[in-house]
Coordinates of C-alpha atoms in Angstrom, one line a residue:
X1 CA -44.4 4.3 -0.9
X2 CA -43.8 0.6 -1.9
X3 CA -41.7 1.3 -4.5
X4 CA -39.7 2.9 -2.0
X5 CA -39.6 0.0 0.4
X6 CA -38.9 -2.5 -2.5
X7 CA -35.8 -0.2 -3.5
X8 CA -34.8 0.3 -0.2
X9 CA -35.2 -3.8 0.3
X10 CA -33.0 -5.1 -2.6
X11 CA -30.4 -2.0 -1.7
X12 CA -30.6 -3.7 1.7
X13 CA -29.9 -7.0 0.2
X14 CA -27.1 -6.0 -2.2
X15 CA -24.9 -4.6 0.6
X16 CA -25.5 -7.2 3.0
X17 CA -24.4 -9.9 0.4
X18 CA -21.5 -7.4 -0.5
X19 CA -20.6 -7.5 3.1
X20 CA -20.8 -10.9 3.6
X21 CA -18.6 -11.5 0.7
X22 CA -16.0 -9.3 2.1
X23 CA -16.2 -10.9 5.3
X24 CA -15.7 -14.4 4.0
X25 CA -12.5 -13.3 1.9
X26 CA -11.6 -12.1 4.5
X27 CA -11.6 -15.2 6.8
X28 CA -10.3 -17.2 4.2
X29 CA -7.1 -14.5 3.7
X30 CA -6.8 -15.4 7.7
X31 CA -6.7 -19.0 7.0
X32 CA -4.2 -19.1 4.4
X33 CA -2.0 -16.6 6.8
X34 CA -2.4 -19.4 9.4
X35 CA -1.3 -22.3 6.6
X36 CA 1.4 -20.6 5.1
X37 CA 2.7 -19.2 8.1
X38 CA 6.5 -19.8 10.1
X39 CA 5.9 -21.8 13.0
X40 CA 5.3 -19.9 16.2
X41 CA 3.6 -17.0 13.5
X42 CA -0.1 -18.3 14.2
X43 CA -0.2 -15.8 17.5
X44 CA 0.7 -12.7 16.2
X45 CA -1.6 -13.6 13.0
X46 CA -4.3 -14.0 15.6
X47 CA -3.7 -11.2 17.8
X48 CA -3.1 -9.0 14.6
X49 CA -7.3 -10.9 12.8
X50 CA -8.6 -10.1 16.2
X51 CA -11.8 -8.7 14.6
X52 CA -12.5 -11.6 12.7
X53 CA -12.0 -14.3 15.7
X54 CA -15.6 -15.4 15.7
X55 CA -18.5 -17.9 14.8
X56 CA -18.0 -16.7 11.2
X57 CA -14.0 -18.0 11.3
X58 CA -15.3 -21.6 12.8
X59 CA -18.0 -22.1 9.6
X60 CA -15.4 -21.6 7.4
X61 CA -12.7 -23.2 8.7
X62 CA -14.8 -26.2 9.0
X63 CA -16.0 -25.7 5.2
X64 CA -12.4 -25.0 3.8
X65 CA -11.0 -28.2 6.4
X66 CA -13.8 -30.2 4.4
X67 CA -13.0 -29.1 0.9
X68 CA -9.1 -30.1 1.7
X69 CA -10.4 -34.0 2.7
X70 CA -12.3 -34.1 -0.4
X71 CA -9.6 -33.4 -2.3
X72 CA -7.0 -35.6 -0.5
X73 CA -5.1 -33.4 1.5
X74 CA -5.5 -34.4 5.0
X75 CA -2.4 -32.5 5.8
X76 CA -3.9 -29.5 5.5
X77 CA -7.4 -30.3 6.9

């Protein structure tokens, strides 16, 4: 029975970090729509990534926003 409940552990594991590495390309997809989008475009991007309009979006935004100020490129941050 605990070989069970280890498998069934790391399985556990595995797809929650698969998950949450789908999720994160996924919010970073959404934030280079928003960058590389016309002007006036960022409401229909956002209306359209409704799904992903959560706590999740803010981290990364805040991590990508950071990594662009690092390197230099306040316009983008």
């Amino acid at each position: 029975m605990i070989a069970d409940e280890s498998l069934i552990t790391e399985l556990t594991v595995t797809i929650y970090n698969a998950m949450n590495e789908q999720l994160t390309q996924a919010y970073l997809n959404l934030i280079n729509q928003l960058l590389t989008c016309n002007e006036g475009d960022e409401p229909q991007i956002l209306q359209e990534n409704q799904r992903l309009l959560d706590r999740g979006l803010i981290e990364i935004m805040i991590a990508v926003a950071q990594q662009y100020r690092e390197a230099g490129r306040e316009n983008e941050a």
